[in-house]
mmCIF file of C-alpha atoms and ligand atoms in Angstrom:
data_model
loop_
_atom_site.group_PDB
_atom_site.id
_atom_site.type_symbol
_atom_site.label_atom_id
_atom_site.label_comp_id
_atom_site.label_asym_id
_atom_site.label_seq_id
_atom_site.Cartn_x
_atom_site.Cartn_y
_atom_site.Cartn_z
ATOM 1 C CA MET A 263 0.000 0.000 0.000
ATOM 2 C CA ALA A 264 1.290 3.451 -0.876
ATOM 3 C CA THR A 265 1.827 6.004 1.824
ATOM 4 C CA VAL A 266 1.550 9.760 1.727
ATOM 5 C CA ALA A 267 4.356 12.172 2.388
ATOM 6 C CA ASN A 268 3.282 13.723 5.664
ATOM 7 C CA THR A 269 6.644 15.073 6.592
ATOM 8 C CA PRO A 270 8.653 17.698 4.737
ATOM 9 C CA GLU A 271 11.399 15.105 4.160
ATOM 10 C CA SER A 272 9.151 12.506 2.514
ATOM 11 C CA SER A 273 9.014 12.170 -1.205
ATOM 12 C CA HIS A 274 7.127 10.153 -3.863
ATOM 13 C CA GLY A 275 9.397 9.479 -6.767
ATOM 14 C CA ALA A 276 10.204 12.852 -8.230
ATOM 15 C CA ASP A 277 7.165 14.485 -6.676
ATOM 16 C CA ARG A 278 7.880 16.027 -3.268
ATOM 17 C CA LEU A 279 4.761 16.653 -1.261
ATOM 18 C CA PRO A 280 4.426 19.197 1.534
ATOM 19 C CA ALA A 281 3.630 18.188 5.114
ATOM 20 C CA THR A 282 0.479 20.276 5.308
ATOM 21 C CA MET A 283 -1.997 21.895 2.955
ATOM 22 C CA ARG A 284 -4.535 24.683 2.911
ATOM 23 C CA ALA A 285 -8.114 23.469 3.195
ATOM 24 C CA VAL A 286 -11.578 24.639 4.112
ATOM 25 C CA VAL A 287 -12.181 23.085 7.517
ATOM 26 C CA GLN A 288 -15.516 22.619 9.204
ATOM 27 C CA ARG A 289 -16.028 22.488 12.967
ATOM 28 C CA GLY A 290 -19.394 20.826 13.626
ATOM 29 C CA TYR A 291 -22.615 21.043 11.640
ATOM 30 C CA GLY A 292 -24.097 24.465 10.988
ATOM 31 C CA GLY A 293 -23.848 27.468 8.697
ATOM 32 C CA THR A 294 -20.885 28.906 6.849
ATOM 33 C CA ASP A 295 -19.721 30.423 10.173
ATOM 34 C CA ARG A 296 -18.491 26.893 10.980
ATOM 35 C CA LEU A 297 -16.022 27.041 8.084
ATOM 36 C CA ARG A 298 -12.569 28.540 7.872
ATOM 37 C CA VAL A 299 -9.498 28.126 5.708
ATOM 38 C CA ASP A 300 -6.788 26.404 7.730
ATOM 39 C CA GLU A 301 -3.570 24.434 7.451
ATOM 40 C CA VAL A 302 -4.072 20.671 7.905
ATOM 41 C CA PRO A 303 -2.143 17.444 7.212
ATOM 42 C CA LEU A 304 -2.442 15.808 3.797
ATOM 43 C CA PRO A 305 -4.856 12.870 3.548
ATOM 44 C CA SER A 306 -3.543 9.343 3.057
ATOM 45 C CA PRO A 307 -5.003 7.510 0.067
ATOM 46 C CA GLY A 308 -6.057 3.894 0.609
ATOM 47 C CA PRO A 309 -4.973 1.033 -1.667
ATOM 48 C CA GLU A 310 -7.818 1.662 -4.153
ATOM 49 C CA GLU A 311 -7.421 5.439 -4.043
ATOM 50 C CA VAL A 312 -5.202 8.084 -5.525
ATOM 51 C CA LEU A 313 -4.028 11.365 -4.050
ATOM 52 C CA VAL A 314 -4.920 14.303 -6.278
ATOM 53 C CA ARG A 315 -3.349 17.757 -6.256
ATOM 54 C CA VAL A 316 -6.602 19.667 -6.562
ATOM 55 C CA GLU A 317 -6.661 22.429 -9.152
ATOM 56 C CA SER A 318 -10.345 23.125 -8.773
ATOM 57 C CA ALA A 319 -13.233 21.766 -6.698
ATOM 58 C CA GLY A 320 -16.939 21.845 -7.429
ATOM 59 C CA ILE A 321 -19.603 22.596 -4.847
ATOM 60 C CA ASP A 322 -23.212 21.503 -4.921
ATOM 61 C CA ARG A 323 -26.295 21.091 -2.745
ATOM 62 C CA GLY A 324 -24.824 17.895 -1.301
ATOM 63 C CA THR A 325 -21.839 19.885 0.009
ATOM 64 C CA VAL A 326 -24.281 22.255 1.711
ATOM 65 C CA HIS A 327 -26.277 19.371 3.245
ATOM 66 C CA LEU A 328 -23.056 17.851 4.591
ATOM 67 C CA MET A 329 -22.156 21.255 6.072
ATOM 68 C CA THR A 330 -25.500 21.817 7.817
ATOM 69 C CA GLY A 331 -26.088 18.177 8.752
ATOM 70 C CA GLU A 332 -29.628 18.544 7.399
ATOM 71 C CA PRO A 333 -31.852 16.789 6.722
ATOM 72 C CA TYR A 334 -31.047 15.007 9.978
ATOM 73 C CA VAL A 335 -31.695 11.596 8.421
ATOM 74 C CA MET A 336 -28.303 12.004 6.691
ATOM 75 C CA ARG A 337 -26.554 11.789 10.051
ATOM 76 C CA LEU A 338 -27.871 8.267 10.465
ATOM 77 C CA MET A 339 -26.410 7.345 7.086
ATOM 78 C CA GLY A 340 -22.796 7.360 8.273
ATOM 79 C CA PHE A 341 -21.852 11.003 7.662
ATOM 80 C CA GLY A 342 -21.373 11.665 11.385
ATOM 81 C CA PHE A 343 -23.949 12.144 14.099
ATOM 82 C CA ARG A 344 -22.760 15.229 16.022
ATOM 83 C CA GLY A 345 -20.459 16.597 13.380
ATOM 84 C CA PRO A 346 -19.143 15.638 9.964
ATOM 85 C CA ARG A 347 -16.863 12.618 9.904
ATOM 86 C CA GLN A 348 -14.899 14.323 7.119
ATOM 87 C CA PRO A 349 -13.978 17.810 8.412
ATOM 88 C CA VAL A 350 -13.005 19.106 4.948
ATOM 89 C CA PRO A 351 -16.072 19.644 2.744
ATOM 90 C CA GLY A 352 -16.255 19.078 -1.004
ATOM 91 C CA LEU A 353 -16.822 16.092 -3.302
ATOM 92 C CA ASP A 354 -16.140 17.191 -6.873
ATOM 93 C CA LEU A 355 -12.595 17.750 -8.061
ATOM 94 C CA ALA A 356 -10.279 18.201 -11.003
ATOM 95 C CA GLY A 357 -6.534 17.950 -10.650
ATOM 96 C CA THR A 358 -3.364 15.925 -11.084
ATOM 97 C CA VAL A 359 -2.629 12.504 -9.612
ATOM 98 C CA VAL A 360 0.434 12.744 -7.346
ATOM 99 C CA GLU A 361 0.226 9.422 -5.518
ATOM 100 C CA VAL A 362 -1.271 6.065 -6.456
ATOM 101 C CA GLY A 363 -2.581 3.414 -4.050
ATOM 102 C CA GLY A 364 -1.124 -0.082 -4.317
ATOM 103 C CA ASP A 365 -4.183 -1.625 -6.010
ATOM 104 C CA VAL A 366 -4.746 1.153 -8.561
ATOM 105 C CA THR A 367 -3.854 0.271 -12.139
ATOM 106 C CA ARG A 368 -5.973 2.750 -14.153
ATOM 107 C CA PHE A 369 -4.067 5.898 -13.211
ATOM 108 C CA GLY A 370 -0.478 6.957 -12.794
ATOM 109 C CA VAL A 371 1.292 9.957 -11.287
ATOM 110 C CA GLY A 372 0.839 12.993 -13.533
ATOM 111 C CA ASP A 373 -2.580 12.015 -14.942
ATOM 112 C CA GLN A 374 -5.089 14.859 -15.194
ATOM 113 C CA VAL A 375 -8.365 13.648 -13.730
ATOM 114 C CA LEU A 376 -11.861 14.745 -12.783
ATOM 115 C CA GLY A 377 -14.385 13.042 -10.557
ATOM 116 C CA ILE A 378 -15.464 12.542 -6.973
ATOM 117 C CA GLY A 379 -13.176 12.504 -3.980
ATOM 118 C CA SER A 380 -13.336 13.289 -0.305
ATOM 119 C CA GLY A 381 -12.586 16.682 1.244
ATOM 120 C CA THR A 382 -11.908 18.352 -2.091
ATOM 121 C CA LEU A 383 -11.952 21.980 -0.870
ATOM 122 C CA ALA A 384 -8.256 21.536 -0.212
ATOM 123 C CA GLU A 385 -4.923 21.540 -1.999
ATOM 124 C CA TYR A 386 -4.847 17.722 -1.927
ATOM 125 C CA ALA A 387 -7.664 15.187 -1.721
ATOM 126 C CA SER A 388 -7.894 11.424 -1.890
ATOM 127 C CA ALA A 389 -10.319 9.832 -4.340
ATOM 128 C CA PRO A 390 -11.264 6.239 -5.173
ATOM 129 C CA ALA A 391 -9.893 5.409 -8.628
ATOM 130 C CA ARG A 392 -13.302 4.051 -9.687
ATOM 131 C CA LYS A 393 -14.832 7.524 -9.197
ATOM 132 C CA LEU A 394 -12.357 9.246 -11.514
ATOM 133 C CA ALA A 395 -11.901 9.684 -15.253
ATOM 134 C CA ARG A 396 -9.269 11.397 -17.376
ATOM 135 C CA ARG A 397 -10.019 15.064 -17.955
ATOM 136 C CA PRO A 398 -10.926 15.829 -21.587
ATOM 137 C CA ALA A 399 -8.124 17.828 -23.212
ATOM 138 C CA HIS A 400 -10.368 20.751 -24.173
ATOM 139 C CA LEU A 401 -11.911 21.167 -20.713
ATOM 140 C CA GLY A 402 -10.217 23.510 -18.222
ATOM 141 C CA PRO A 403 -9.878 22.386 -14.584
ATOM 142 C CA GLU A 404 -12.649 24.710 -13.332
ATOM 143 C CA ALA A 405 -15.247 23.381 -15.766
ATOM 144 C CA ALA A 406 -13.991 19.813 -15.211
ATOM 145 C CA SER A 407 -14.396 20.158 -11.455
ATOM 146 C CA VAL A 408 -18.167 20.701 -11.668
ATOM 147 C CA VAL A 409 -18.946 17.675 -13.831
ATOM 148 C CA ALA A 410 -19.187 14.566 -11.692
ATOM 149 C CA VAL A 411 -21.674 15.050 -8.843
ATOM 150 C CA SER A 412 -24.382 16.852 -10.796
ATOM 151 C CA GLY A 413 -23.611 15.338 -14.201
ATOM 152 C CA LEU A 414 -23.766 11.746 -12.981
ATOM 153 C CA THR A 415 -27.045 12.418 -11.202
ATOM 154 C CA ALA A 416 -28.464 13.868 -14.411
ATOM 155 C CA LEU A 417 -27.175 11.017 -16.587
ATOM 156 C CA GLN A 418 -28.596 8.400 -14.246
ATOM 157 C CA ALA A 419 -31.934 10.235 -13.925
ATOM 158 C CA VAL A 420 -32.450 10.738 -17.654
ATOM 159 C CA ARG A 421 -30.837 7.634 -19.148
ATOM 160 C CA ASP A 422 -30.613 4.849 -16.550
ATOM 161 C CA VAL A 423 -33.740 5.406 -14.452
ATOM 162 C CA GLY A 424 -35.733 7.583 -16.866
ATOM 163 C CA ARG A 425 -34.860 5.311 -19.839
ATOM 164 C CA VAL A 426 -35.422 8.174 -22.255
ATOM 165 C CA GLU A 427 -35.881 7.333 -25.928
ATOM 166 C CA PRO A 428 -35.301 9.472 -29.026
ATOM 167 C CA GLY A 429 -38.297 11.624 -29.873
ATOM 168 C CA GLN A 430 -39.710 11.604 -26.346
ATOM 169 C CA ARG A 431 -40.785 14.773 -24.565
ATOM 170 C CA VAL A 432 -38.853 15.459 -21.373
ATOM 171 C CA LEU A 433 -39.626 18.013 -18.670
ATOM 172 C CA VAL A 434 -36.740 19.055 -16.417
ATOM 173 C CA VAL A 435 -38.016 20.830 -13.314
ATOM 174 C CA GLY A 436 -35.096 22.902 -12.024
ATOM 175 C CA ALA A 437 -33.392 23.203 -15.403
ATOM 176 C CA SER A 438 -31.110 26.084 -14.316
ATOM 177 C CA GLY A 439 -29.577 24.168 -11.407
ATOM 178 C CA GLY A 440 -26.567 21.928 -11.014
ATOM 179 C CA VAL A 441 -28.352 18.711 -11.947
ATOM 180 C CA GLY A 442 -30.871 20.370 -14.264
ATOM 181 C CA THR A 443 -28.320 22.037 -16.557
ATOM 182 C CA PHE A 444 -26.789 18.604 -17.206
ATOM 183 C CA ALA A 445 -30.184 16.875 -17.461
ATOM 184 C CA VAL A 446 -31.358 19.238 -20.222
ATOM 185 C CA GLN A 447 -28.214 18.566 -22.249
ATOM 186 C CA VAL A 448 -28.169 14.795 -21.667
ATOM 187 C CA ALA A 449 -31.834 14.489 -22.696
ATOM 188 C CA ARG A 450 -31.139 16.522 -25.844
ATOM 189 C CA ALA A 451 -28.079 14.406 -26.610
ATOM 190 C CA LEU A 452 -30.221 11.269 -26.343
ATOM 191 C CA GLY A 453 -32.673 12.642 -28.891
ATOM 192 C CA ALA A 454 -35.471 13.996 -26.702
ATOM 193 C CA SER A 455 -37.217 17.330 -26.980
ATOM 194 C CA VAL A 456 -36.828 19.188 -23.717
ATOM 195 C CA THR A 457 -38.826 21.703 -21.716
ATOM 196 C CA GLY A 458 -37.023 23.275 -18.780
ATOM 197 C CA VAL A 459 -38.588 24.896 -15.696
ATOM 198 C CA ALA A 460 -36.647 27.661 -13.921
ATOM 199 C CA SER A 461 -36.931 31.195 -12.529
ATOM 200 C CA ALA A 462 -37.483 34.045 -14.987
ATOM 201 C CA GLN A 463 -33.941 35.427 -14.676
ATOM 202 C CA LYS A 464 -32.384 32.077 -15.661
ATOM 203 C CA LEU A 465 -34.609 31.149 -18.633
ATOM 204 C CA ASP A 466 -31.990 32.455 -21.065
ATOM 205 C CA LEU A 467 -29.537 29.904 -19.660
ATOM 206 C CA VAL A 468 -32.095 27.102 -20.105
ATOM 207 C CA HIS A 469 -32.536 28.084 -23.772
ATOM 208 C CA ARG A 470 -28.776 28.261 -24.284
ATOM 209 C CA LEU A 471 -28.446 24.706 -22.967
ATOM 210 C CA GLY A 472 -30.599 23.578 -25.876
ATOM 211 C CA ALA A 473 -34.052 23.327 -24.315
ATOM 212 C CA ASP A 474 -36.847 23.630 -26.873
ATOM 213 C CA ARG A 475 -38.963 25.505 -24.353
ATOM 214 C CA ALA A 476 -38.370 27.217 -21.017
ATOM 215 C CA ILE A 477 -41.076 27.817 -18.394
ATOM 216 C CA ASP A 478 -40.936 30.373 -15.568
ATOM 217 C CA TYR A 479 -42.191 28.539 -12.490
ATOM 218 C CA ALA A 480 -43.523 31.741 -10.930
ATOM 219 C CA THR A 481 -45.871 32.662 -13.761
ATOM 220 C CA GLU A 482 -46.599 29.449 -15.706
ATOM 221 C CA ASP A 483 -47.863 26.075 -14.532
ATOM 222 C CA PHE A 484 -46.125 23.171 -16.262
ATOM 223 C CA ALA A 485 -49.099 20.986 -15.274
ATOM 224 C CA ASP A 486 -51.831 23.194 -16.753
ATOM 225 C CA GLY A 487 -52.711 20.522 -19.326
ATOM 226 C CA SER A 488 -51.255 22.331 -22.334
ATOM 227 C CA ALA A 489 -48.516 19.697 -22.691
ATOM 228 C CA SER A 490 -47.732 16.270 -21.303
ATOM 229 C CA TYR A 491 -44.363 14.604 -20.991
ATOM 230 C CA ASP A 492 -42.986 11.088 -21.397
ATOM 231 C CA LEU A 493 -40.381 11.770 -18.714
ATOM 232 C CA ILE A 494 -40.230 14.296 -15.886
ATOM 233 C CA VAL A 495 -36.961 14.774 -14.020
ATOM 234 C CA ASP A 496 -37.830 16.686 -10.855
ATOM 235 C CA THR A 497 -34.961 18.532 -9.161
ATOM 236 C CA GLY A 498 -36.594 21.620 -7.687
ATOM 237 C CA GLY A 499 -39.692 23.079 -6.095
ATOM 238 C CA ASN A 500 -41.033 19.978 -4.332
ATOM 239 C CA SER A 501 -44.177 19.822 -6.504
ATOM 240 C CA ARG A 502 -46.908 17.593 -5.192
ATOM 241 C CA LEU A 503 -47.069 14.119 -6.694
ATOM 242 C CA ARG A 504 -50.549 14.774 -8.068
ATOM 243 C CA ARG A 505 -49.330 17.813 -9.965
ATOM 244 C CA LEU A 506 -46.352 15.985 -11.445
ATOM 245 C CA ARG A 507 -48.598 13.099 -12.526
ATOM 246 C CA ARG A 508 -50.928 15.556 -14.253
ATOM 247 C CA ALA A 509 -48.059 16.660 -16.478
ATOM 248 C CA LEU A 510 -47.104 13.060 -17.388
ATOM 249 C CA THR A 511 -48.514 10.995 -20.259
ATOM 250 C CA PRO A 512 -50.624 8.003 -19.054
ATOM 251 C CA THR A 513 -47.558 5.732 -19.337
ATOM 252 C CA GLY A 514 -44.915 8.374 -18.592
ATOM 253 C CA THR A 515 -42.057 8.144 -16.090
ATOM 254 C CA LEU A 516 -41.373 10.432 -13.150
ATOM 255 C CA VAL A 517 -37.879 10.500 -11.647
ATOM 256 C CA ILE A 518 -37.743 12.463 -8.407
ATOM 257 C CA VAL A 519 -34.166 13.595 -7.847
ATOM 258 C CA GLY A 520 -34.716 16.037 -4.992
ATOM 259 C CA GLY A 521 -35.731 19.491 -3.927
ATOM 260 C CA GLU A 522 -34.808 21.909 -1.155
ATOM 261 C CA ASN A 523 -36.988 22.968 1.792
ATOM 262 C CA GLY A 524 -38.513 19.517 2.196
ATOM 263 C CA GLY A 525 -38.086 19.678 5.981
ATOM 264 C CA ARG A 526 -35.151 19.462 8.410
ATOM 265 C CA LEU A 527 -35.878 15.913 9.507
ATOM 266 C CA ILE A 528 -36.200 13.863 6.320
ATOM 267 C CA GLY A 529 -35.815 16.529 3.633
ATOM 268 C CA GLY A 530 -38.998 15.656 1.729
ATOM 269 C CA VAL A 531 -38.048 12.041 1.102
ATOM 270 C CA ASP A 532 -41.642 11.111 1.980
ATOM 271 C CA ARG A 533 -42.606 12.336 -1.517
ATOM 272 C CA GLN A 534 -40.213 9.810 -3.064
ATOM 273 C CA LEU A 535 -41.556 7.043 -0.831
ATOM 274 C CA ARG A 536 -45.171 7.863 -1.748
ATOM 275 C CA ALA A 537 -44.249 7.796 -5.445
ATOM 276 C CA LEU A 538 -42.615 4.382 -5.099
ATOM 277 C CA ALA A 539 -45.601 3.023 -3.149
ATOM 278 C CA LEU A 540 -48.130 4.268 -5.694
ATOM 279 C CA SER A 541 -46.260 3.273 -8.833
ATOM 280 C CA PRO A 542 -47.308 -0.432 -9.006
ATOM 281 C CA PHE A 543 -50.980 0.605 -9.014
ATOM 282 C CA VAL A 544 -50.948 3.171 -11.830
ATOM 283 C CA GLY A 545 -50.021 3.223 -15.514
ATOM 284 C CA GLN A 546 -47.267 5.752 -14.934
ATOM 285 C CA ARG A 547 -43.847 4.760 -13.596
ATOM 286 C CA LEU A 548 -43.180 6.854 -10.486
ATOM 287 C CA THR A 549 -39.691 6.529 -9.195
ATOM 288 C CA SER A 550 -36.793 8.306 -7.519
ATOM 289 C CA LEU A 551 -33.043 8.312 -7.707
ATOM 290 C CA VAL A 552 -30.182 7.866 -5.315
ATOM 291 C CA SER A 553 -27.234 8.653 -7.531
ATOM 292 C CA LYS A 554 -24.270 6.285 -7.669
ATOM 293 C CA GLU A 555 -20.933 8.070 -7.593
ATOM 294 C CA ASP A 556 -19.103 5.315 -9.480
ATOM 295 C CA GLN A 557 -21.484 4.775 -12.362
ATOM 296 C CA GLY A 558 -21.357 6.412 -15.779
ATOM 297 C CA LEU A 559 -18.461 8.868 -15.479
ATOM 298 C CA GLU A 560 -16.734 7.568 -18.635
ATOM 299 C CA ASP A 561 -20.027 7.910 -20.561
ATOM 300 C CA LEU A 562 -20.506 11.440 -19.274
ATOM 301 C CA VAL A 563 -16.970 12.384 -20.241
ATOM 302 C CA GLY A 564 -17.684 10.848 -23.667
ATOM 303 C CA LEU A 565 -20.670 13.184 -24.102
ATOM 304 C CA ILE A 566 -18.462 16.128 -23.089
ATOM 305 C CA GLU A 567 -15.722 15.095 -25.526
ATOM 306 C CA ALA A 568 -18.310 14.779 -28.291
ATOM 307 C CA GLY A 569 -19.463 18.347 -27.568
ATOM 308 C CA ALA A 570 -22.979 17.188 -26.624
ATOM 309 C CA VAL A 571 -22.640 18.305 -23.005
ATOM 310 C CA THR A 572 -20.818 21.379 -21.674
ATOM 311 C CA PRO A 573 -20.692 22.132 -17.940
ATOM 312 C CA ALA A 574 -22.684 25.300 -17.231
ATOM 313 C CA LEU A 575 -19.983 26.967 -15.136
ATOM 314 C CA GLU A 576 -21.231 30.338 -13.908
ATOM 315 C CA ARG A 577 -18.182 31.568 -12.035
ATOM 316 C CA THR A 578 -15.133 30.596 -10.035
ATOM 317 C CA PHE A 579 -14.153 31.532 -6.484
ATOM 318 C CA SER A 580 -10.689 31.151 -4.947
ATOM 319 C CA LEU A 581 -10.151 28.823 -1.978
ATOM 320 C CA GLU A 582 -10.085 31.878 0.292
ATOM 321 C CA GLU A 583 -13.472 32.878 -1.160
ATOM 322 C CA ALA A 584 -14.955 29.371 -0.839
ATOM 323 C CA ILE A 585 -17.271 30.423 1.968
ATOM 324 C CA ALA A 586 -18.688 33.216 -0.231
ATOM 325 C CA GLY A 587 -19.159 30.598 -2.973
ATOM 326 C CA ILE A 588 -21.116 28.325 -0.660
ATOM 327 C CA ARG A 589 -23.308 31.250 0.422
ATOM 328 C CA HIS A 590 -23.939 32.095 -3.233
ATOM 329 C CA LEU A 591 -25.122 28.505 -3.739
ATOM 330 C CA GLN A 592 -27.245 28.480 -0.572
ATOM 331 C CA ARG A 593 -29.058 31.633 -1.663
ATOM 332 C CA GLY A 594 -30.098 29.939 -4.926
ATOM 333 C CA ASP A 595 -28.239 32.561 -6.979
ATOM 334 C CA VAL A 596 -26.097 30.152 -9.006
ATOM 335 C CA ARG A 597 -26.818 29.766 -12.705
ATOM 336 C CA GLY A 598 -25.734 26.174 -13.233
ATOM 337 C CA LYS A 599 -22.546 25.484 -11.312
ATOM 338 C CA VAL A 600 -19.747 27.247 -9.433
ATOM 339 C CA ALA A 601 -16.174 26.092 -8.924
ATOM 340 C CA ILE A 602 -13.594 26.775 -6.228
ATOM 341 C CA ARG A 603 -10.181 27.321 -7.816
ATOM 342 C CA VAL A 604 -7.552 25.853 -5.510
ATOM 343 C CA GLY A 605 -4.401 26.180 -7.545
ATOM 344 C CA PRO A 606 -0.804 26.498 -6.354
ATOM 345 C CA ARG A 607 0.093 28.791 -3.488
HETATM 346 N N1 NAP B 32 -31.138 11.941 -5.480
HETATM 347 C C1 NAP B 32 -29.858 12.194 -5.601
HETATM 348 O O1 NAP B 32 -29.015 11.304 -5.663
HETATM 349 C C2 NAP B 32 -29.426 13.630 -5.700
HETATM 350 C C3 NAP B 32 -28.179 13.957 -6.268
HETATM 351 C C4 NAP B 32 -27.850 15.313 -6.407
HETATM 352 C C5 NAP B 32 -28.723 16.285 -5.920
HETATM 353 N N2 NAP B 32 -29.876 15.910 -5.324
HETATM 354 C C6 NAP B 32 -30.832 16.925 -4.847
HETATM 355 O O2 NAP B 32 -31.482 17.432 -6.003
HETATM 356 C C7 NAP B 32 -31.834 18.791 -5.790
HETATM 357 C C8 NAP B 32 -31.271 19.639 -6.920
HETATM 358 O O3 NAP B 32 -29.870 19.688 -6.820
HETATM 359 P P1 NAP B 32 -29.062 20.796 -7.621
HETATM 360 O O4 NAP B 32 -27.635 20.620 -7.262
HETATM 361 O O5 NAP B 32 -29.446 20.779 -9.039
HETATM 362 O O6 NAP B 32 -29.635 22.127 -6.922
HETATM 363 P P2 NAP B 32 -29.605 23.635 -7.459
HETATM 364 O O7 NAP B 32 -28.371 23.831 -8.264
HETATM 365 O O8 NAP B 32 -29.841 24.490 -6.300
HETATM 366 O O9 NAP B 32 -30.844 23.709 -8.463
HETATM 367 C C9 NAP B 32 -32.175 23.780 -8.006
HETATM 368 C C10 NAP B 32 -33.084 24.036 -9.173
HETATM 369 O O10 NAP B 32 -34.436 24.061 -8.707
HETATM 370 C C11 NAP B 32 -35.077 25.191 -9.264
HETATM 371 N N3 NAP B 32 -36.214 25.618 -8.448
HETATM 372 C C12 NAP B 32 -36.193 26.327 -7.299
HETATM 373 N N4 NAP B 32 -37.458 26.542 -6.875
HETATM 374 C C13 NAP B 32 -38.281 25.965 -7.778
HETATM 375 C C14 NAP B 32 -39.693 25.868 -7.915
HETATM 376 N N5 NAP B 32 -40.524 26.389 -7.001
HETATM 377 N N6 NAP B 32 -40.196 25.218 -8.986
HETATM 378 C C15 NAP B 32 -39.369 24.682 -9.907
HETATM 379 N N7 NAP B 32 -38.016 24.740 -9.857
HETATM 380 C C16 NAP B 32 -37.485 25.375 -8.782
HETATM 381 C C17 NAP B 32 -33.993 26.235 -9.355
HETATM 382 O O11 NAP B 32 -34.363 27.253 -10.261
HETATM 383 P P3 NAP B 32 -33.847 28.790 -10.071
HETATM 384 O O12 NAP B 32 -32.430 28.688 -9.552
HETATM 385 O O13 NAP B 32 -33.930 29.344 -11.465
HETATM 386 O O14 NAP B 32 -34.758 29.419 -9.072
HETATM 387 C C18 NAP B 32 -32.833 25.386 -9.859
HETATM 388 O O15 NAP B 32 -32.949 25.203 -11.242
HETATM 389 C C19 NAP B 32 -31.278 19.174 -4.413
HETATM 390 O O16 NAP B 32 -32.303 19.058 -3.456
HETATM 391 C C20 NAP B 32 -30.217 18.121 -4.161
HETATM 392 O O17 NAP B 32 -30.006 17.898 -2.799
HETATM 393 C C21 NAP B 32 -30.253 14.614 -5.211
#
């Protein structure tokens, strides 16, 4: 098993690693006041992991949930009961492999990668090799660092669970968000016609992503009967099940991905459970998604390389500004995705 250079004297081949690194560190669950940028030891990658020098990290709603510890049900799922087990937030990353675990054969030192790691709001992060892919040559590290978490969720919602077919009509509720901006593009790439639901100020983005139609959720009702959809991917607004079913064709598929403000205890998961319970008794397929971090990344990168999908990167913050970036996300201001540029000191 490989070890990590945790002393100034240690080295890994030609690549000398520092003893400590800058990272966003979280003390207990709560708001952004629990975060600060600090100096901490480098992580040690396990045998199936690599150590990545992070060039850029992506943030998403999951990062915020892991910061607040809400919905509380998450704490029972192994993330830490009183405080986060992993004190450095962040899942998405893009960077360079600097250390390879003993069982890793797919990557070598110097490879440029993107994907999902642990504690990525830091200069170095460990990541399981199976959650990484090579970064497409044309994609900069910032754009690459916002691909995996949201893009995989979108790919799995539209293709694997939604089973979209060419020519079908797809509705993406929350089309301006992290998952939604990928879902619109994936559905288009798979030959569907797409309607996206978002706030008025972000409808231009939804059109630019390739949606055939964009609906302002404040002034138009996607379930008013004027159109029905073969597939609805629901990522925002917590619409009632009845309303979502009204907008589906009689044999259409609903994939509930998530939605904010579903309650501090279970985060609205009761809606997913009701959909799953009802589904066997109706003509429509009502289902939900728990995304798998190690499924589909090569396919997603293939779509990016083919030019069918482009990460909707709104802006980049520095590591020192990471807390401002997380606040920007919490307020719902982000158009698509934001990245935290880590870079060299
Ligand atoms: N099941 C899973 O495995 C999984 C994986 C990833 C994420 N999630 C969850 O999925 C949800 C979406 O994640 P995300 O990263 O895409 O979040 P996000 O970037 O914050 O996007 C949320 C989207 O919802 C839209 N929205 C807000 N209020 C709405 C309303 N009343 N009606 C319709 N749309 C509304 C937003 O539109 P505007 O910004 O234009 O207002 C935005 O497009 C989150 O709850 C997240 O926790 C679940």
